[in-house]
CSV table of C-alpha atoms in Angstrom, one decimal:
chain,number,residue,atom,x,y,z
A,1044,UNK,CA,-25.9,24.1,-13.4
A,1045,UNK,CA,-23.2,22.8,-15.5
A,1046,UNK,CA,-23.2,19.4,-17.4
A,1047,UNK,CA,-21.7,17.1,-14.9
A,1048,UNK,CA,-24.6,18.7,-11.8
A,1049,UNK,CA,-27.3,18.3,-14.9
A,1050,UNK,CA,-26.1,15.0,-14.9
A,1051,UNK,CA,-26.0,14.3,-11.3
A,1052,UNK,CA,-29.3,15.3,-11.2
A,1053,UNK,CA,-30.8,13.5,-13.9
A,1054,UNK,CA,-29.2,10.8,-12.5
A,1055,UNK,CA,-31.0,10.8,-9.0
A,1056,UNK,CA,-34.2,12.0,-10.7
A,1057,UNK,CA,-34.2,8.6,-12.7
A,1058,UNK,CA,-33.4,6.6,-9.7
A,1059,UNK,CA,-35.8,8.3,-7.5
A,1060,UNK,CA,-38.6,8.0,-10.1
A,1061,UNK,CA,-37.6,4.3,-10.7
A,1062,UNK,CA,-38.7,3.8,-6.6
A,1063,UNK,CA,-42.3,1.7,-7.0
A,1064,UNK,CA,-44.6,3.7,-4.8
A,1065,UNK,CA,-46.0,1.8,-1.8
A,1066,UNK,CA,-49.5,0.8,-0.9
A,1067,UNK,CA,-51.0,4.0,0.6
A,1068,UNK,CA,-48.0,6.5,0.1
A,1069,UNK,CA,-48.8,9.1,-1.8
A,1070,UNK,CA,-46.5,11.7,-3.4
A,1071,UNK,CA,-46.0,15.1,-2.7
A,1072,UNK,CA,-43.8,18.2,-3.4
A,1073,UNK,CA,-42.7,19.7,-0.1
A,1074,UNK,CA,-44.1,22.7,-0.4
A,1075,UNK,CA,-47.5,21.4,0.1
A,1076,UNK,CA,-47.1,19.5,3.4
A,1077,UNK,CA,-44.6,22.3,4.8
A,1078,UNK,CA,-43.8,26.1,5.4
A,1079,UNK,CA,-40.5,26.7,4.0
A,1080,UNK,CA,-38.6,29.9,5.1
A,1081,UNK,CA,-42.0,31.4,6.8
A,1082,UNK,CA,-41.3,32.6,10.0
A,1083,UNK,CA,-44.0,32.9,13.1
A,1084,UNK,CA,-44.6,35.4,14.9
A,1085,UNK,CA,-42.4,35.9,18.7
A,1086,UNK,CA,-44.3,35.8,22.1
A,1087,UNK,CA,-41.0,35.7,23.9
A,1088,UNK,CA,-40.3,38.9,26.3
A,1089,UNK,CA,-37.2,40.6,25.4
A,1090,UNK,CA,-35.0,39.0,28.4
A,1091,UNK,CA,-36.1,35.6,27.6
A,1092,UNK,CA,-33.2,33.5,26.1
A,1093,UNK,CA,-33.2,31.5,23.4
A,1094,UNK,CA,-31.0,28.8,21.4
A,1095,UNK,CA,-27.8,31.0,19.4
A,1096,UNK,CA,-26.9,28.1,16.8
A,1097,UNK,CA,-24.2,29.0,14.6
A,1098,UNK,CA,-23.5,26.8,10.9
A,1099,UNK,CA,-20.3,25.2,13.0
A,1100,UNK,CA,-22.9,23.9,15.4
A,1101,UNK,CA,-25.1,21.8,12.2
A,1102,UNK,CA,-23.0,18.7,12.3
A,1103,UNK,CA,-22.8,15.5,10.7
A,1104,UNK,CA,-26.2,13.4,10.1
A,1105,UNK,CA,-28.2,15.8,11.6
A,1106,UNK,CA,-26.5,16.7,14.7
A,1107,UNK,CA,-27.4,20.2,16.5
A,1108,UNK,CA,-25.5,21.7,19.7
A,1109,UNK,CA,-27.2,23.9,21.8
A,1110,UNK,CA,-25.1,25.3,24.3
A,1111,UNK,CA,-25.4,28.7,23.2
A,1112,UNK,CA,-27.9,30.6,24.7
A,1113,UNK,CA,-28.7,34.7,24.3
A,1114,UNK,CA,-31.4,37.1,25.3
A,1115,UNK,CA,-33.8,37.7,23.1
A,1116,UNK,CA,-32.8,41.2,23.1
A,1117,UNK,CA,-28.9,40.5,22.4
A,1118,UNK,CA,-29.6,38.4,18.9
A,1119,UNK,CA,-30.2,41.2,16.8
A,1120,UNK,CA,-30.4,41.3,13.4
A,1121,UNK,CA,-29.4,39.0,10.2
A,1122,UNK,CA,-30.3,35.7,11.7
A,1123,UNK,CA,-32.8,32.7,10.6
A,1124,UNK,CA,-35.6,31.7,13.5
A,1125,UNK,CA,-36.5,28.6,13.1
A,1126,UNK,CA,-38.6,27.2,16.2
A,1127,UNK,CA,-38.8,23.2,18.1
A,1128,UNK,CA,-39.9,20.2,15.6
A,1129,UNK,CA,-38.4,22.3,12.4
A,1130,UNK,CA,-36.1,21.0,10.3
A,1131,UNK,CA,-33.1,23.1,9.0
A,1132,UNK,CA,-31.1,22.4,5.8
A,1133,UNK,CA,-28.0,24.3,5.4
A,1134,UNK,CA,-28.0,26.2,2.1
A,1135,UNK,CA,-24.2,26.4,1.1
A,1136,UNK,CA,-21.6,24.3,0.8
A,1137,UNK,CA,-21.0,21.9,2.1
A,1138,UNK,CA,-24.7,21.4,3.3
A,1139,UNK,CA,-24.8,18.1,1.8
A,1140,UNK,CA,-21.9,16.7,3.5
A,1141,UNK,CA,-22.8,14.0,5.7
A,1142,UNK,CA,-26.4,15.0,6.0
A,1143,UNK,CA,-25.9,18.1,7.4
A,1144,UNK,CA,-29.3,19.2,8.6
A,1145,UNK,CA,-30.7,19.0,11.9
A,1146,UNK,CA,-33.8,18.6,13.2
A,1147,UNK,CA,-34.7,21.1,15.8
A,1148,UNK,CA,-35.6,19.6,19.4
A,1149,UNK,CA,-34.9,21.2,23.0
A,1150,UNK,CA,-34.1,25.1,22.7
A,1151,UNK,CA,-34.6,26.8,25.1
A,1152,UNK,CA,-38.0,28.6,25.1
A,1153,UNK,CA,-38.9,26.6,21.8
A,1154,UNK,CA,-37.6,28.8,19.5
A,1155,UNK,CA,-33.5,29.7,18.0
A,1156,UNK,CA,-31.7,32.1,15.9
A,1157,UNK,CA,-28.9,30.8,13.2
A,1158,UNK,CA,-27.5,31.6,10.6
A,1159,UNK,CA,-29.1,32.4,7.0
A,1160,UNK,CA,-27.7,30.1,5.4
A,1161,UNK,CA,-30.1,27.6,6.4
A,1162,UNK,CA,-33.8,26.6,5.0
A,1163,UNK,CA,-36.2,26.0,7.5
A,1164,UNK,CA,-38.5,23.3,7.2
A,1165,UNK,CA,-41.6,23.4,9.6
A,1166,UNK,CA,-44.0,20.4,8.4
A,1167,UNK,CA,-48.2,20.6,8.8
A,1168,UNK,CA,-49.9,18.4,11.1
A,1169,UNK,CA,-50.2,15.4,9.1
A,1170,UNK,CA,-46.4,15.2,9.1
A,1171,UNK,CA,-44.3,13.8,11.6
A,1172,UNK,CA,-41.0,16.1,12.3
A,1173,UNK,CA,-38.2,13.1,12.5
A,1174,UNK,CA,-39.7,11.5,9.6
A,1175,UNK,CA,-39.4,15.1,7.5
A,1176,UNK,CA,-35.6,15.1,9.4
A,1177,UNK,CA,-34.9,11.9,7.9
A,1178,UNK,CA,-36.1,12.4,4.9
A,1179,UNK,CA,-34.0,15.7,4.7
A,1180,UNK,CA,-30.5,13.8,5.6
A,1181,UNK,CA,-31.0,10.9,3.2
A,1182,UNK,CA,-29.2,10.1,0.5
A,1183,UNK,CA,-31.5,10.5,-2.9
A,1184,UNK,CA,-32.7,14.4,-0.8
A,1185,UNK,CA,-28.5,14.9,-1.1
A,1186,UNK,CA,-27.6,13.7,-4.1
A,1187,UNK,CA,-30.7,15.7,-5.6
A,1188,UNK,CA,-30.2,18.9,-4.3
A,1189,UNK,CA,-26.3,18.4,-5.3
A,1190,UNK,CA,-27.2,18.3,-8.9
A,1191,UNK,CA,-29.0,21.5,-8.4
A,1192,UNK,CA,-26.7,23.5,-6.6
A,1193,UNK,CA,-25.4,26.9,-8.1
A,1194,UNK,CA,-22.9,29.0,-8.0
A,1195,UNK,CA,-19.5,29.4,-9.1
A,1196,UNK,CA,-15.8,28.5,-7.6
A,1197,UNK,CA,-16.5,26.3,-4.2
A,1198,UNK,CA,-19.1,27.9,-3.0
A,1199,UNK,CA,-22.6,26.7,-4.1
A,1200,UNK,CA,-25.9,26.9,-3.0
A,1201,UNK,CA,-29.1,25.5,-2.7
A,1202,UNK,CA,-32.6,27.1,-4.3
A,1203,UNK,CA,-35.5,28.1,-2.5
A,1204,UNK,CA,-37.4,26.3,-5.4
A,1205,UNK,CA,-35.2,22.6,-5.1
A,1206,UNK,CA,-36.5,22.6,-1.4
A,1207,UNK,CA,-40.2,23.6,-2.4
A,1208,UNK,CA,-40.1,21.5,-5.3
A,1209,UNK,CA,-38.8,18.6,-3.9
A,1210,UNK,CA,-41.7,15.5,-4.5
A,1211,UNK,CA,-41.3,13.0,-1.6
A,1212,UNK,CA,-43.1,10.1,-1.0
A,1213,UNK,CA,-45.3,10.8,2.1
A,1214,UNK,CA,-47.2,7.5,4.1
A,1215,UNK,CA,-50.0,8.3,6.5
A,1216,UNK,CA,-49.4,9.5,9.6
A,1217,UNK,CA,-48.9,6.7,11.8
A,1218,UNK,CA,-46.6,5.3,9.3
A,1219,UNK,CA,-43.7,8.0,9.2
A,1220,UNK,CA,-43.9,8.2,13.0
A,1221,UNK,CA,-43.4,4.1,13.0
A,1222,UNK,CA,-40.5,4.9,10.2
A,1223,UNK,CA,-39.2,7.6,12.3
A,1224,UNK,CA,-38.9,5.6,15.5
A,1225,UNK,CA,-37.4,2.8,13.7
A,1226,UNK,CA,-34.5,4.8,12.5
A,1227,UNK,CA,-34.2,6.6,15.7
A,1228,UNK,CA,-33.4,3.5,17.1
A,1229,UNK,CA,-31.3,1.6,13.9
A,1230,UNK,CA,-29.1,5.3,13.5
A,1231,UNK,CA,-28.6,5.2,17.0
A,1232,UNK,CA,-27.3,1.8,17.0
A,1233,UNK,CA,-25.0,2.0,14.4
A,1234,UNK,CA,-24.2,5.7,15.8
A,1235,UNK,CA,-22.7,4.0,18.8
A,1236,UNK,CA,-20.4,1.5,16.9
A,1237,UNK,CA,-18.9,4.7,14.5
A,1238,UNK,CA,-18.1,6.0,17.9
A,1239,UNK,CA,-17.0,2.7,19.1
A,1240,UNK,CA,-14.6,3.0,16.4
A,1241,UNK,CA,-13.8,6.4,16.2
A,1242,UNK,CA,-12.3,5.8,19.4
A,1243,UNK,CA,-10.0,3.2,18.7
A,1244,UNK,CA,-8.7,5.3,15.8
A,1245,UNK,CA,-7.3,7.8,18.4
A,1246,UNK,CA,-5.9,5.1,20.8
A,1247,UNK,CA,-4.3,3.7,18.0
A,1248,UNK,CA,-2.9,6.9,17.1
A,1249,UNK,CA,-1.7,7.7,20.8
A,1250,UNK,CA,0.0,4.7,20.4
A,1251,UNK,CA,1.9,5.5,17.1
A,1252,UNK,CA,2.6,9.3,18.7
A,1253,UNK,CA,3.9,7.3,22.2
A,1254,UNK,CA,6.2,4.4,19.8
A,1255,UNK,CA,7.2,6.8,17.4
A,1256,UNK,CA,8.7,9.8,20.7
A,1257,UNK,CA,9.9,7.1,22.6
A,1258,UNK,CA,12.0,4.9,20.0
A,1259,UNK,CA,13.7,8.9,18.6
A,1260,UNK,CA,14.3,9.7,22.8
A,1261,UNK,CA,14.8,6.8,24.3
A,1262,UNK,CA,16.1,4.4,21.5
A,1263,UNK,CA,15.8,0.6,21.4
A,1264,UNK,CA,18.0,-0.8,24.0
A,1265,UNK,CA,16.4,-1.0,27.4
A,1266,UNK,CA,19.4,-1.7,29.4
A,1267,UNK,CA,21.2,1.8,28.2
A,1268,UNK,CA,22.3,4.0,31.0
A,1269,UNK,CA,21.0,7.4,30.5
A,1270,UNK,CA,21.2,11.1,31.2
A,1271,UNK,CA,18.7,13.9,31.7
A,1272,UNK,CA,19.1,16.2,28.2
A,1273,UNK,CA,18.3,19.6,29.6
A,1274,UNK,CA,15.4,19.1,26.8
A,1275,UNK,CA,11.4,19.0,28.4
A,1276,UNK,CA,10.2,17.1,25.2
A,1277,UNK,CA,13.6,15.0,25.6
A,1278,UNK,CA,13.6,14.0,29.1
A,1279,UNK,CA,16.2,11.3,29.8
A,1280,UNK,CA,18.6,10.0,26.9
A,1281,UNK,CA,21.0,7.4,26.4
A,1282,UNK,CA,24.2,8.6,27.7
A,1283,UNK,CA,26.0,7.9,24.5
A,1284,UNK,CA,23.7,10.4,22.1
A,1285,UNK,CA,24.5,13.6,21.6
A,1286,UNK,CA,21.9,16.7,22.2
A,1287,UNK,CA,21.8,19.2,18.8
A,1288,UNK,CA,20.2,22.3,17.5
A,1289,UNK,CA,18.8,21.7,14.1
A,1290,UNK,CA,20.5,24.7,12.8
A,1291,UNK,CA,23.8,23.0,14.3
A,1292,UNK,CA,23.1,20.4,11.9
A,1293,UNK,CA,22.2,22.0,9.0
A,1294,UNK,CA,20.7,24.9,7.8
A,1295,UNK,CA,16.7,26.0,8.1
A,1296,UNK,CA,16.0,27.8,4.7
A,1297,UNK,CA,12.9,28.9,3.3
A,1298,UNK,CA,10.8,27.9,-0.1
A,1299,UNK,CA,10.3,30.6,-2.9
A,1300,UNK,CA,7.3,31.8,-5.1
A,1301,UNK,CA,7.2,33.2,-8.4
A,1302,UNK,CA,5.3,35.8,-9.0
A,1303,UNK,CA,2.4,36.6,-9.5
A,1304,UNK,CA,2.0,33.1,-8.5
A,1305,UNK,CA,-1.5,32.5,-10.3
A,1306,UNK,CA,0.4,34.1,-14.0
A,1307,UNK,CA,0.2,31.0,-16.5
A,1308,UNK,CA,4.0,31.6,-17.6
A,1309,UNK,CA,4.9,29.7,-14.6
A,1310,UNK,CA,3.3,26.6,-15.3
A,1311,UNK,CA,3.4,23.7,-17.5
A,1312,UNK,CA,2.1,20.6,-17.7
A,1313,UNK,CA,5.1,19.0,-19.0
A,1314,UNK,CA,7.8,20.9,-17.2
A,1315,UNK,CA,10.3,19.2,-15.1
A,1316,UNK,CA,9.6,19.5,-11.6
A,1317,UNK,CA,6.4,19.6,-10.0
A,1318,UNK,CA,4.8,22.3,-8.0
A,1319,UNK,CA,3.7,21.7,-4.2
A,1320,UNK,CA,0.9,23.2,-2.9
A,1321,UNK,CA,0.1,23.2,1.5
A,1322,UNK,CA,-3.4,20.7,-0.1
A,1323,UNK,CA,-0.6,17.7,-1.9
A,1324,UNK,CA,1.5,17.7,1.2
A,1325,UNK,CA,-2.0,17.6,3.5
A,1326,UNK,CA,-3.0,14.6,1.3
A,1327,UNK,CA,0.0,12.9,1.6
A,1328,UNK,CA,1.4,10.3,4.0
A,1329,UNK,CA,5.5,9.9,4.9
A,1330,UNK,CA,6.2,11.0,1.0
A,1331,UNK,CA,4.7,13.3,-2.0
A,1332,UNK,CA,4.5,10.9,-4.9
A,1333,UNK,CA,1.9,13.1,-6.9
A,1334,UNK,CA,0.8,17.2,-6.8
A,1335,UNK,CA,-2.0,18.5,-9.8
A,1336,UNK,CA,0.5,20.9,-11.1
A,1337,UNK,CA,3.8,21.3,-12.8
A,1338,UNK,CA,6.0,24.2,-12.9
A,1339,UNK,CA,7.8,25.6,-16.8
A,1340,UNK,CA,11.6,25.9,-16.7
A,1341,UNK,CA,10.9,30.1,-15.8
A,1342,UNK,CA,8.8,29.2,-12.6
A,1343,UNK,CA,11.6,26.6,-11.4
A,1344,UNK,CA,13.8,28.8,-11.4
A,1345,UNK,CA,12.1,30.9,-9.7
A,1346,UNK,CA,11.0,28.4,-6.4
A,1347,UNK,CA,13.4,26.1,-4.6
A,1348,UNK,CA,14.0,22.4,-6.3
A,1349,UNK,CA,13.4,19.5,-4.6
A,1350,UNK,CA,15.0,16.1,-5.6
A,1351,UNK,CA,13.5,12.6,-4.2
A,1352,UNK,CA,15.0,11.7,-0.8
A,1353,UNK,CA,14.3,15.7,0.5
A,1354,UNK,CA,12.4,16.5,3.4
A,1355,UNK,CA,10.5,19.6,3.9
A,1356,UNK,CA,8.4,21.0,6.8
A,1357,UNK,CA,5.2,22.9,6.2
A,1358,UNK,CA,4.7,26.0,8.0
A,1359,UNK,CA,1.6,27.1,7.0
A,1360,UNK,CA,-1.9,25.5,6.1
A,1361,UNK,CA,-1.2,21.8,7.6
A,1362,UNK,CA,1.9,23.8,10.1
A,1363,UNK,CA,4.2,21.5,11.5
A,1364,UNK,CA,3.8,18.7,9.0
A,1365,UNK,CA,6.7,17.1,7.1
A,1366,UNK,CA,7.6,15.4,4.0
A,1367,UNK,CA,9.9,13.5,2.0
A,1368,UNK,CA,10.3,14.3,-1.6
A,1369,UNK,CA,9.2,11.2,-4.1
A,1370,UNK,CA,9.7,13.1,-7.3
A,1371,UNK,CA,11.2,16.3,-8.2
A,1372,UNK,CA,9.5,19.5,-7.3
A,1373,UNK,CA,9.3,22.6,-5.9
A,1374,UNK,CA,8.4,23.9,-2.6
A,1375,UNK,CA,7.2,27.8,-1.8
A,1376,UNK,CA,7.6,29.8,1.2
A,1377,UNK,CA,5.4,28.5,3.0
A,1378,UNK,CA,7.9,25.5,3.6
A,1379,UNK,CA,11.0,25.3,5.5
A,1380,UNK,CA,13.8,22.7,4.1
A,1381,UNK,CA,17.2,21.3,5.0
A,1382,UNK,CA,20.0,21.5,2.6
A,1383,UNK,CA,22.5,19.9,4.0
A,1384,UNK,CA,20.7,16.7,5.9
A,1385,UNK,CA,22.6,13.6,5.4
A,1386,UNK,CA,19.5,10.9,3.0
A,1387,UNK,CA,20.3,8.8,5.9
A,1388,UNK,CA,19.5,11.3,8.4
A,1389,UNK,CA,15.7,12.5,6.3
A,1390,UNK,CA,13.5,9.6,8.4
A,1391,UNK,CA,15.2,10.1,11.4
A,1392,UNK,CA,14.4,14.1,11.3
A,1393,UNK,CA,10.7,13.0,9.5
A,1394,UNK,CA,9.8,11.0,12.4
A,1395,UNK,CA,11.0,13.1,15.0
A,1396,UNK,CA,8.7,16.1,13.1
A,1397,UNK,CA,5.7,13.9,12.8
A,1398,UNK,CA,5.4,12.9,16.6
A,1399,UNK,CA,4.6,16.8,17.0
A,1400,UNK,CA,6.2,16.7,20.6
A,1401,UNK,CA,9.3,19.2,19.6
A,1402,UNK,CA,6.8,21.4,19.0
A,1403,UNK,CA,5.5,21.6,22.5
A,1404,UNK,CA,6.4,24.9,23.6
A,1405,UNK,CA,6.2,26.6,20.5
A,1406,UNK,CA,2.2,27.0,20.4
A,1407,UNK,CA,-0.8,24.8,19.8
A,1408,UNK,CA,-0.7,22.4,16.9
A,1409,UNK,CA,-2.7,23.7,14.2
A,1410,UNK,CA,-3.3,27.5,13.1
A,1411,UNK,CA,-1.8,29.0,16.4
A,1412,UNK,CA,1.3,27.1,15.8
A,1413,UNK,CA,4.1,29.8,14.4
A,1414,UNK,CA,7.0,28.4,13.1
A,1415,UNK,CA,9.3,30.0,10.8
A,1416,UNK,CA,13.3,29.3,10.1
A,1417,UNK,CA,14.5,30.4,13.3
A,1418,UNK,CA,12.1,28.3,15.5
A,1419,UNK,CA,12.5,25.3,13.3
A,1420,UNK,CA,16.6,25.3,13.6
A,1421,UNK,CA,16.1,26.0,17.3
A,1422,UNK,CA,14.7,22.6,17.8
A,1423,UNK,CA,16.9,20.4,20.0
A,1424,UNK,CA,17.0,16.9,19.0
A,1425,UNK,CA,18.6,13.7,20.6
A,1426,UNK,CA,21.3,12.6,17.7
A,1427,UNK,CA,22.6,8.8,18.3
A,1428,UNK,CA,25.5,7.6,16.6
A,1429,UNK,CA,24.6,6.9,12.5
A,1430,UNK,CA,24.2,2.7,13.2
A,1431,UNK,CA,21.5,3.3,15.6
A,1432,UNK,CA,19.8,6.1,13.4
A,1433,UNK,CA,18.9,3.2,10.8
A,1434,UNK,CA,17.6,0.5,13.5
A,1435,UNK,CA,15.6,3.1,14.9
A,1436,UNK,CA,14.4,4.6,11.4
A,1437,UNK,CA,13.6,0.6,10.2
A,1438,UNK,CA,12.4,-0.6,13.5
A,1439,UNK,CA,9.7,2.2,13.6
A,1440,UNK,CA,8.4,2.4,10.1
A,1441,UNK,CA,7.8,-1.6,10.4
A,1442,UNK,CA,5.2,-0.9,13.8
A,1443,UNK,CA,4.3,2.1,12.2
A,1444,UNK,CA,3.0,0.0,8.8
A,1445,UNK,CA,1.6,-2.3,11.1
A,1446,UNK,CA,-0.4,0.6,13.4
A,1447,UNK,CA,-1.2,1.9,9.8
A,1448,UNK,CA,-2.8,-1.2,8.8
A,1449,UNK,CA,-5.4,-1.5,11.8
A,1450,UNK,CA,-6.0,1.9,11.0
A,1451,UNK,CA,-6.9,1.2,8.1
A,1452,UNK,CA,-9.2,-1.6,8.8
A,1453,UNK,CA,-11.0,0.1,11.5
A,1454,UNK,CA,-11.2,3.2,9.4
A,1455,UNK,CA,-12.6,0.8,6.7
A,1456,UNK,CA,-15.3,-0.1,9.1
A,1457,UNK,CA,-16.7,2.9,9.9
A,1458,UNK,CA,-17.1,4.4,6.2
A,1459,UNK,CA,-19.1,0.9,5.5
A,1460,UNK,CA,-21.1,1.5,8.5
A,1461,UNK,CA,-21.9,4.9,7.4
A,1462,UNK,CA,-22.8,3.8,4.1
A,1463,UNK,CA,-25.0,1.2,5.5
A,1464,UNK,CA,-27.1,4.1,8.0
A,1465,UNK,CA,-27.0,6.2,5.2
A,1466,UNK,CA,-28.9,3.6,2.8
A,1467,UNK,CA,-31.0,2.3,5.6
A,1468,UNK,CA,-32.4,5.8,5.4
A,1469,UNK,CA,-33.3,6.3,2.2
A,1470,UNK,CA,-34.6,2.6,2.0
A,1471,UNK,CA,-37.4,3.5,4.9
A,1472,UNK,CA,-38.3,6.6,3.8
A,1473,UNK,CA,-39.1,5.7,0.8
A,1474,UNK,CA,-41.0,3.0,2.0
A,1475,UNK,CA,-38.3,0.1,0.0
A,1476,UNK,CA,-37.6,-1.8,3.3
A,1477,UNK,CA,-40.9,-2.7,6.2
A,1478,UNK,CA,-40.4,-1.7,9.5
A,1479,UNK,CA,-41.3,-2.7,12.8
């Protein structure tokens, strides 16, 4: 355990030990009122079907997808067995992200097989399974678990001993059942509100795309005479606009990397040029203002230099995502760039790419979309006169800003609801609030 993890765990433990123990409750380690990672004999016939639960089926806040089934003799070795009313907790990163665990209920024939990267916690007769489940996704359990994790790099694990030795505040069975029923009801209400707000975000995203697409294909004058562009994604465009392949406007070139890229000789914290990774672009919106690394003079000389105002496009990772440089930077071969794009066209092309519409027919956005210099160069766009380009860019920027402000308010409301949900669960399972 590193120093940061140890400090986080100590802080969570201090918080835990500071909690008053309500009258009638007792402090017990999980190992004394549950069976942990111990399977029971299976009595089903080989042809009987059981639920099959890969890690991806364990969702946020204890969600579990049970739509996959397999015959028992088709499951094979190498899976964890669990049963109805068991609680499962992920063993590996991101095990504590958004309460990544589940309460097993509604399993086919009462049995499921899943990844071995699950801790299985089976409650004793005097423990309510739903109460135990809420305990396992409480903020307190997660904070202590994060502090106990071990392992190098991005893959860390929750040790068995953390699960076994976790000291829970346990009320009598009838009180556990009241708390579980209360949390079932309240979290369902919160989740309904969150779902509604997420649907609003989806509709906002659709409106944003439609707004951008209409502006870069139809212009701002609804009375302008139209003509058929001959391009499916463009449809009809203003009669005075041109249809141009991007390669007719500018060459489309690929970035470059110094090799081997992990050689420290290519990096310098005081270097003039920032080094752009896919993650930097993914985390940015319209303009790239910062990265986590800078190149040395040698490293920059072996890459492709870009300057404020330059447009480039990701063709790996977040495939198809455009970005405009706000700083001096260097790009690798996971990006393409446009060396002869006039500054006034950079933002216009940015919005065209941002709409995602030019990629229709090139593959599905994401890992299935295959972009390279030829496919990007071959994309045909509708190009208005320069004065209209400026008007369209200004109009899109203003309208998108308004939509983004609404998006931020809704997103912040979702965060507050999730924080309230987490605090409610923690306070209920530790007896800090009374439940009806």
